[in-house]
mmCIF file of C-alpha atoms in Angstrom:
data_model
loop_
_atom_site.group_PDB
_atom_site.id
_atom_site.type_symbol
_atom_site.label_atom_id
_atom_site.label_comp_id
_atom_site.label_asym_id
_atom_site.label_seq_id
_atom_site.Cartn_x
_atom_site.Cartn_y
_atom_site.Cartn_z
ATOM 1 C CA MET N 58 -32.765 -83.029 -52.568
ATOM 2 C CA LYS N 59 -36.014 -84.058 -55.571
ATOM 3 C CA LEU N 60 -36.461 -85.706 -58.317
ATOM 4 C CA LYS N 61 -39.249 -84.158 -61.034
ATOM 5 C CA ILE N 62 -39.967 -86.451 -63.359
ATOM 6 C CA LEU N 63 -40.369 -83.975 -67.013
ATOM 7 C CA GLN N 64 -41.080 -86.342 -69.148
ATOM 8 C CA ASN N 65 -43.464 -89.994 -69.447
ATOM 9 C CA THR N 66 -39.585 -92.486 -68.829
ATOM 10 C CA VAL N 67 -38.204 -95.244 -67.933
ATOM 11 C CA PHE N 68 -35.784 -96.950 -63.796
ATOM 12 C CA LYS N 69 -33.613 -98.354 -65.742
ATOM 13 C CA LEU N 70 -31.927 -101.610 -63.371
ATOM 14 C CA GLN N 71 -28.131 -100.482 -65.353
ATOM 15 C CA THR N 72 -26.894 -98.848 -68.189
ATOM 16 C CA ALA N 73 -27.467 -100.409 -70.615
ATOM 17 C CA GLN N 74 -30.167 -99.144 -73.427
ATOM 18 C CA ALA N 75 -33.316 -100.363 -71.996
ATOM 19 C CA SER N 76 -35.162 -101.785 -75.150
ATOM 20 C CA ASP N 77 -31.919 -104.550 -74.806
ATOM 21 C CA LEU N 78 -33.692 -105.196 -70.966
ATOM 22 C CA PRO N 79 -36.186 -107.851 -69.450
ATOM 23 C CA ALA N 80 -39.133 -105.771 -67.986
ATOM 24 C CA ASP N 81 -38.110 -106.650 -64.475
ATOM 25 C CA GLN N 82 -34.814 -104.562 -65.007
ATOM 26 C CA LYS N 83 -36.538 -101.474 -66.074
ATOM 27 C CA GLU N 84 -40.337 -99.593 -64.763
ATOM 28 C CA GLU N 85 -42.149 -97.077 -66.570
ATOM 29 C CA ILE N 86 -42.747 -93.646 -65.055
ATOM 30 C CA THR N 87 -44.973 -91.181 -65.473
ATOM 31 C CA ALA N 88 -44.697 -87.157 -66.238
ATOM 32 C CA GLY N 89 -45.690 -84.504 -63.276
ATOM 33 C CA GLN N 90 -43.716 -87.554 -60.189
ATOM 34 C CA LEU N 91 -42.094 -85.982 -57.867
ATOM 35 C CA LEU N 92 -40.208 -88.505 -55.605
ATOM 36 C CA ASP N 93 -37.820 -87.634 -52.404
ATOM 37 C CA LEU N 94 -34.310 -88.747 -52.591
ATOM 38 C CA HIS N 95 -32.075 -89.634 -50.540
ATOM 39 C CA SER N 96 -28.394 -88.707 -52.873
ATOM 40 C CA TYR N 97 -27.732 -89.477 -56.863
ATOM 41 C CA LYS N 98 -25.818 -89.414 -58.926
ATOM 42 C CA VAL N 99 -24.245 -88.084 -62.798
ATOM 43 C CA GLU N 100 -23.103 -90.788 -64.931
ATOM 44 C CA GLY N 101 -22.919 -88.969 -68.690
ATOM 45 C CA LYS N 102 -26.135 -88.716 -69.753
ATOM 46 C CA LEU N 103 -27.301 -90.843 -66.885
ATOM 47 C CA ILE N 104 -28.718 -90.146 -63.486
ATOM 48 C CA LYS N 105 -28.899 -92.599 -60.903
ATOM 49 C CA VAL N 106 -30.992 -91.660 -58.135
ATOM 50 C CA SER N 107 -31.444 -93.344 -54.459
ATOM 51 C CA PHE N 108 -35.319 -92.569 -53.133
ATOM 52 C CA LYS N 109 -36.047 -92.202 -49.638
ATOM 53 C CA ASN N 110 -39.283 -93.524 -49.673
ATOM 54 C CA VAL N 111 -40.422 -95.128 -52.204
ATOM 55 C CA GLU N 112 -39.441 -98.901 -54.771
ATOM 56 C CA PHE N 113 -39.760 -99.957 -57.284
ATOM 57 C CA LYS N 114 -39.531 -104.045 -58.035
ATOM 58 C CA GLY N 115 -38.608 -103.838 -54.753
ATOM 59 C CA ARG N 116 -35.390 -101.380 -55.201
ATOM 60 C CA ASN N 117 -35.467 -97.574 -54.517
ATOM 61 C CA THR N 118 -32.100 -97.156 -56.768
ATOM 62 C CA TRP N 119 -32.320 -96.490 -60.690
ATOM 63 C CA TYR N 120 -31.017 -94.277 -63.729
ATOM 64 C CA ALA N 121 -32.689 -92.297 -64.856
ATOM 65 C CA PHE N 122 -32.479 -89.852 -68.431
ATOM 66 C CA ALA N 123 -31.229 -86.795 -67.016
ATOM 67 C CA ASP N 124 -32.952 -85.594 -69.860
ATOM 68 C CA HIS N 125 -36.482 -86.492 -68.554
ATOM 69 C CA VAL N 126 -35.608 -85.703 -65.236
ATOM 70 C CA ARG N 127 -35.014 -82.592 -63.075
ATOM 71 C CA LEU N 128 -33.057 -82.031 -59.722
ATOM 72 C CA VAL N 129 -34.955 -79.910 -57.921
ATOM 73 C CA THR N 130 -35.017 -78.669 -53.978
ATOM 74 C CA SER N 131 -37.474 -78.942 -51.727
ATOM 75 C CA GLN N 132 -38.728 -75.232 -52.734
ATOM 76 C CA GLU N 133 -37.986 -76.302 -56.584
ATOM 77 C CA ASP N 134 -34.796 -74.959 -57.369
ATOM 78 C CA VAL N 135 -33.246 -76.560 -59.824
ATOM 79 C CA VAL N 136 -29.679 -77.998 -59.309
ATOM 80 C CA ALA N 137 -27.876 -77.881 -62.726
ATOM 81 C CA THR N 138 -26.574 -81.286 -63.117
ATOM 82 C CA GLN N 139 -22.805 -80.021 -64.560
ATOM 83 C CA GLN N 140 -21.040 -76.448 -64.681
ATOM 84 C CA GLN N 141 -24.159 -75.005 -66.720
ATOM 85 C CA LEU N 142 -24.103 -71.402 -63.452
ATOM 86 C CA SER N 143 -22.460 -68.419 -64.867
ATOM 87 C CA PRO N 144 -18.582 -67.839 -63.691
ATOM 88 C CA PRO N 145 -17.959 -66.256 -60.327
ATOM 89 C CA THR N 146 -17.297 -62.974 -59.514
ATOM 90 C CA PRO N 147 -13.379 -61.600 -59.255
ATOM 91 C CA GLY N 148 -13.371 -63.300 -55.283
ATOM 92 C CA GLU N 149 -16.341 -65.116 -54.754
ATOM 93 C CA LEU N 150 -16.977 -69.070 -54.134
ATOM 94 C CA PRO N 151 -18.468 -71.046 -57.294
ATOM 95 C CA ARG N 152 -21.179 -71.990 -56.879
ATOM 96 C CA GLN N 153 -20.288 -76.193 -58.251
ATOM 97 C CA HIS N 154 -17.533 -77.490 -57.830
ATOM 98 C CA ARG N 155 -15.446 -81.171 -58.383
ATOM 99 C CA ILE N 156 -11.878 -82.280 -58.727
ATOM 100 C CA LYS N 157 -11.808 -83.820 -62.003
ATOM 101 C CA ASP N 158 -9.879 -86.966 -63.030
ATOM 102 C CA PHE N 159 -10.014 -87.749 -58.561
ATOM 103 C CA PRO N 160 -9.593 -91.677 -57.821
ATOM 104 C CA TYR N 161 -11.654 -93.897 -56.135
ATOM 105 C CA LEU N 162 -10.366 -96.410 -53.507
ATOM 106 C CA ALA N 163 -12.595 -98.834 -51.498
ATOM 107 C CA GLN N 164 -11.114 -99.586 -48.525
ATOM 108 C CA THR N 165 -13.498 -103.118 -48.826
ATOM 109 C CA ASP N 166 -10.731 -104.964 -51.013
ATOM 110 C CA ASN N 167 -7.735 -104.134 -48.666
ATOM 111 C CA ARG N 168 -5.503 -107.168 -47.602
ATOM 112 C CA TYR N 169 -5.861 -106.040 -43.685
ATOM 113 C CA ASN N 170 -9.071 -105.156 -41.456
ATOM 114 C CA PRO N 171 -11.611 -104.031 -44.566
ATOM 115 C CA GLY N 172 -14.295 -103.159 -42.196
ATOM 116 C CA GLY N 173 -11.046 -100.593 -40.672
ATOM 117 C CA SER N 174 -9.320 -98.962 -43.264
ATOM 118 C CA CYS N 175 -11.427 -95.608 -44.653
ATOM 119 C CA ASN N 176 -8.565 -94.134 -42.668
ATOM 120 C CA VAL N 177 -5.232 -95.284 -44.770
ATOM 121 C CA THR N 178 -7.523 -95.957 -47.953
ATOM 122 C CA SER N 179 -8.911 -91.904 -47.486
ATOM 123 C CA VAL N 180 -4.977 -90.473 -47.210
ATOM 124 C CA ALA N 181 -4.427 -93.538 -50.393
ATOM 125 C CA MET N 182 -6.764 -91.608 -52.826
ATOM 126 C CA CYS N 183 -5.804 -88.128 -52.229
ATOM 127 C CA LEU N 184 -1.607 -88.948 -51.861
ATOM 128 C CA SER N 185 -1.915 -90.841 -55.153
ATOM 129 C CA PHE N 186 -4.197 -88.425 -57.014
ATOM 130 C CA PHE N 187 -1.107 -85.685 -56.499
ATOM 131 C CA GLY N 188 0.850 -88.185 -57.980
ATOM 132 C CA ALA N 189 2.433 -91.206 -55.555
ATOM 133 C CA LYS N 190 2.578 -95.350 -56.510
ATOM 134 C CA PRO N 191 3.447 -97.764 -53.694
ATOM 135 C CA THR N 192 6.684 -98.383 -53.593
ATOM 136 C CA ARG N 193 6.176 -102.087 -52.763
ATOM 137 C CA GLU N 194 4.366 -105.224 -53.569
ATOM 138 C CA ALA N 195 0.523 -104.259 -52.067
ATOM 139 C CA GLN N 196 -2.149 -101.555 -52.923
ATOM 140 C CA LEU N 197 -0.843 -98.583 -51.689
ATOM 141 C CA GLU N 198 -4.137 -98.329 -48.666
ATOM 142 C CA ASP N 199 -1.905 -101.119 -47.214
ATOM 143 C CA GLU N 200 1.500 -99.924 -47.397
ATOM 144 C CA TYR N 201 0.462 -97.631 -45.350
ATOM 145 C CA TYR N 202 -2.281 -99.242 -43.517
ATOM 146 C CA ASP N 203 1.861 -101.400 -42.844
ATOM 147 C CA PHE N 204 3.899 -98.584 -42.738
ATOM 148 C CA LEU N 205 1.499 -96.883 -39.590
ATOM 149 C CA ILE N 206 2.693 -100.464 -37.899
ATOM 150 C CA GLU N 207 5.964 -100.607 -38.550
ATOM 151 C CA GLN N 208 6.305 -96.552 -37.183
ATOM 152 C CA GLY N 209 4.159 -97.523 -33.656
ATOM 153 C CA ARG N 210 2.185 -94.828 -35.250
ATOM 154 C CA SER N 211 -2.405 -95.464 -34.989
ATOM 155 C CA ARG N 212 -4.641 -94.898 -38.240
ATOM 156 C CA HIS N 213 -7.226 -93.940 -35.729
ATOM 157 C CA ASP N 214 -5.362 -90.544 -34.179
ATOM 158 C CA PRO N 215 -5.767 -87.839 -36.987
ATOM 159 C CA TYR N 216 -2.149 -86.363 -35.751
ATOM 160 C CA ASP N 217 -0.772 -89.690 -36.900
ATOM 161 C CA LEU N 218 -2.632 -89.730 -39.867
ATOM 162 C CA LYS N 219 -1.247 -86.120 -40.686
ATOM 163 C CA TRP N 220 2.657 -87.629 -40.082
ATOM 164 C CA LEU N 221 1.429 -90.773 -42.186
ATOM 165 C CA VAL N 222 1.030 -87.968 -45.350
ATOM 166 C CA GLU N 223 3.537 -85.823 -43.896
ATOM 167 C CA GLN N 224 6.044 -88.673 -44.891
ATOM 168 C CA LYS N 225 5.402 -89.099 -47.524
ATOM 169 C CA GLY N 226 6.814 -85.527 -49.036
ATOM 170 C CA TYR N 227 2.921 -84.033 -48.927
ATOM 171 C CA LYS N 228 0.921 -81.677 -47.245
ATOM 172 C CA ASP N 229 -1.934 -82.287 -44.122
ATOM 173 C CA ASP N 230 -3.221 -78.639 -42.060
ATOM 174 C CA PHE N 231 -5.609 -80.620 -39.986
ATOM 175 C CA ARG N 232 -8.547 -79.256 -38.225
ATOM 176 C CA GLU N 233 -11.004 -79.250 -35.530
ATOM 177 C CA THR N 234 -12.769 -76.543 -36.319
ATOM 178 C CA ALA N 235 -13.074 -76.966 -40.224
ATOM 179 C CA SER N 236 -16.268 -74.987 -41.548
ATOM 180 C CA ILE N 237 -18.369 -76.309 -44.570
ATOM 181 C CA GLN N 238 -16.998 -73.083 -46.209
ATOM 182 C CA ASP N 239 -13.136 -73.748 -45.478
ATOM 183 C CA VAL N 240 -14.032 -76.913 -47.184
ATOM 184 C CA LYS N 241 -15.529 -75.048 -49.943
ATOM 185 C CA LYS N 242 -12.348 -73.109 -50.958
ATOM 186 C CA TRP N 243 -10.231 -75.785 -50.803
ATOM 187 C CA ILE N 244 -11.465 -77.878 -52.929
ATOM 188 C CA SER N 245 -12.422 -74.323 -54.786
ATOM 189 C CA GLN N 246 -8.952 -74.758 -55.206
ATOM 190 C CA ASP N 247 -8.900 -78.549 -56.756
ATOM 191 C CA LYS N 248 -7.412 -80.448 -52.799
ATOM 192 C CA PRO N 249 -9.692 -82.004 -51.872
ATOM 193 C CA VAL N 250 -10.301 -82.560 -47.444
ATOM 194 C CA ILE N 251 -10.067 -86.068 -45.742
ATOM 195 C CA LEU N 252 -13.108 -85.979 -43.342
ATOM 196 C CA HIS N 253 -13.818 -87.357 -39.752
ATOM 197 C CA GLY N 254 -16.749 -88.548 -38.942
ATOM 198 C CA TYR N 255 -19.512 -90.483 -37.341
ATOM 199 C CA PHE N 256 -21.747 -92.436 -40.392
ATOM 200 C CA THR N 257 -21.163 -95.697 -38.231
ATOM 201 C CA ARG N 258 -20.840 -95.950 -34.489
ATOM 202 C CA PHE N 259 -16.716 -96.099 -34.349
ATOM 203 C CA GLY N 260 -16.454 -94.014 -36.592
ATOM 204 C CA HIS N 261 -15.871 -93.141 -40.732
ATOM 205 C CA ILE N 262 -13.515 -91.436 -42.795
ATOM 206 C CA ILE N 263 -14.233 -90.158 -46.223
ATOM 207 C CA VAL N 264 -13.023 -88.017 -49.285
ATOM 208 C CA LEU N 265 -14.510 -84.363 -50.173
ATOM 209 C CA VAL N 266 -13.980 -84.509 -53.530
ATOM 210 C CA GLY N 267 -16.809 -81.015 -54.751
ATOM 211 C CA TYR N 268 -19.941 -79.625 -53.869
ATOM 212 C CA ASN N 269 -23.117 -77.792 -54.651
ATOM 213 C CA SER N 270 -26.384 -76.635 -53.573
ATOM 214 C CA GLU N 271 -27.509 -79.529 -52.047
ATOM 215 C CA GLY N 272 -24.232 -80.910 -50.704
ATOM 216 C CA PHE N 273 -20.467 -82.774 -50.761
ATOM 217 C CA ILE N 274 -19.819 -84.242 -53.368
ATOM 218 C CA VAL N 275 -18.037 -87.443 -51.842
ATOM 219 C CA HIS N 276 -15.576 -90.231 -52.382
ATOM 220 C CA ASP N 277 -16.804 -93.206 -49.568
ATOM 221 C CA PRO N 278 -14.453 -95.764 -49.970
ATOM 222 C CA TYR N 279 -16.826 -98.343 -47.908
ATOM 223 C CA GLY N 280 -19.558 -97.492 -50.465
ATOM 224 C CA GLU N 281 -23.319 -95.859 -49.605
ATOM 225 C CA TYR N 282 -24.382 -94.389 -46.503
ATOM 226 C CA TRP N 283 -27.936 -94.840 -45.362
ATOM 227 C CA ASP N 284 -29.326 -93.869 -42.871
ATOM 228 C CA SER N 285 -30.641 -97.599 -41.953
ATOM 229 C CA GLY N 286 -26.622 -99.003 -42.025
ATOM 230 C CA TYR N 287 -23.447 -98.657 -45.571
ATOM 231 C CA ASP N 288 -25.140 -100.759 -48.890
ATOM 232 C CA MET N 289 -21.191 -101.563 -48.802
ATOM 233 C CA ASN N 290 -19.000 -101.987 -52.296
ATOM 234 C CA THR N 291 -18.075 -105.737 -53.029
ATOM 235 C CA ASP N 292 -16.337 -107.989 -55.128
ATOM 236 C CA TRP N 293 -18.836 -106.914 -58.400
ATOM 237 C CA ASP N 294 -19.766 -103.535 -57.832
ATOM 238 C CA LYS N 295 -16.430 -102.088 -55.598
ATOM 239 C CA THR N 296 -17.383 -97.594 -56.773
ATOM 240 C CA LYS N 297 -20.848 -98.101 -55.014
ATOM 241 C CA GLY N 298 -19.298 -95.191 -52.319
ATOM 242 C CA LYS N 299 -17.310 -93.074 -55.512
ATOM 243 C CA GLY N 300 -18.727 -89.503 -56.545
ATOM 244 C CA LEU N 301 -22.024 -89.285 -53.671
ATOM 245 C CA VAL N 302 -23.133 -86.449 -53.092
ATOM 246 C CA TYR N 303 -24.362 -86.557 -49.182
ATOM 247 C CA SER N 304 -26.341 -83.474 -48.129
ATOM 248 C CA TYR N 305 -24.593 -80.826 -45.648
ATOM 249 C CA SER N 306 -27.331 -81.338 -43.561
ATOM 250 C CA LEU N 307 -26.070 -85.060 -42.474
ATOM 251 C CA ILE N 308 -22.551 -84.023 -43.429
ATOM 252 C CA GLU N 309 -23.113 -81.379 -40.425
ATOM 253 C CA ARG N 310 -25.101 -83.700 -38.407
ATOM 254 C CA THR N 311 -22.742 -86.590 -39.027
ATOM 255 C CA CYS N 312 -19.410 -85.365 -38.640
ATOM 256 C CA SER N 313 -20.119 -81.861 -37.037
ATOM 257 C CA PRO N 314 -22.658 -82.883 -33.692
ATOM 258 C CA GLU N 315 -21.401 -79.872 -31.395
ATOM 259 C CA GLY N 316 -22.689 -76.987 -33.891
ATOM 260 C CA PRO N 317 -21.351 -75.705 -37.127
ATOM 261 C CA GLY N 318 -18.093 -75.604 -37.603
ATOM 262 C CA ASN N 319 -16.084 -77.823 -35.907
ATOM 263 C CA MET N 320 -15.450 -80.212 -38.541
ATOM 264 C CA TRP N 321 -12.270 -82.056 -38.031
ATOM 265 C CA CYS N 322 -10.571 -82.137 -41.449
ATOM 266 C CA HIS N 323 -7.995 -82.890 -42.500
ATOM 267 C CA PHE N 324 -6.876 -80.155 -46.022
ATOM 268 C CA ILE N 325 -4.576 -81.784 -48.762
ATOM 269 C CA ALA N 326 -1.700 -80.360 -51.183
ATOM 270 C CA LYS N 327 0.808 -81.702 -53.135
#
């Protein structure tokens, strides 16, 4: 994925008006450049972009004006940043889709094991989307953490996570041989998928909430994944992992290393 600069513009470190920002919070960019992207996130009239091999003022993550740039593939095919494409023919999957108003939860503020509770946090995101509310004086993800321990279950076992979802009155079709197409089909019905992968050495779990031509739109409860490590959520920014695009090649490398069609996925429904 690349970012093509269509006109002279300004990159910003914040969403505020460029004229209100000090010089060290913005960077003038000339038209015609083509910059490699690691990930991007559309935020209204801005696009938050993280660059692969370039930094400005020592930073690789900036806000760009959507009208001043274009997202393109390596072959310079345009990637739509909104639902601009023509409707699919009957029986055909939409070429891109995102579940609207899907909640994001950060595991880093969990009461228990904030570095290792991606599993219950991902379940909590999905079930809260379908209407689940806490029944104890705790965050939903902390309640699920406690509940599994009380019932002698393991949050690390995918079948115990499936059991948790079903105990709470929802459906979980867990598959060990899911494909990218399976996931797209499910998401196109406005239903989320919980995905197991090796984003960390010990394994990590994220939620898939959409897809486009470049990859899956993910809610990563830990923050933003990089090959060098994570840009973790913090107390002052708990949404670093919200609505990111993780490329299909990244997903296959980290979640289906045995080859295509071997992803461990929970297909969640009401």
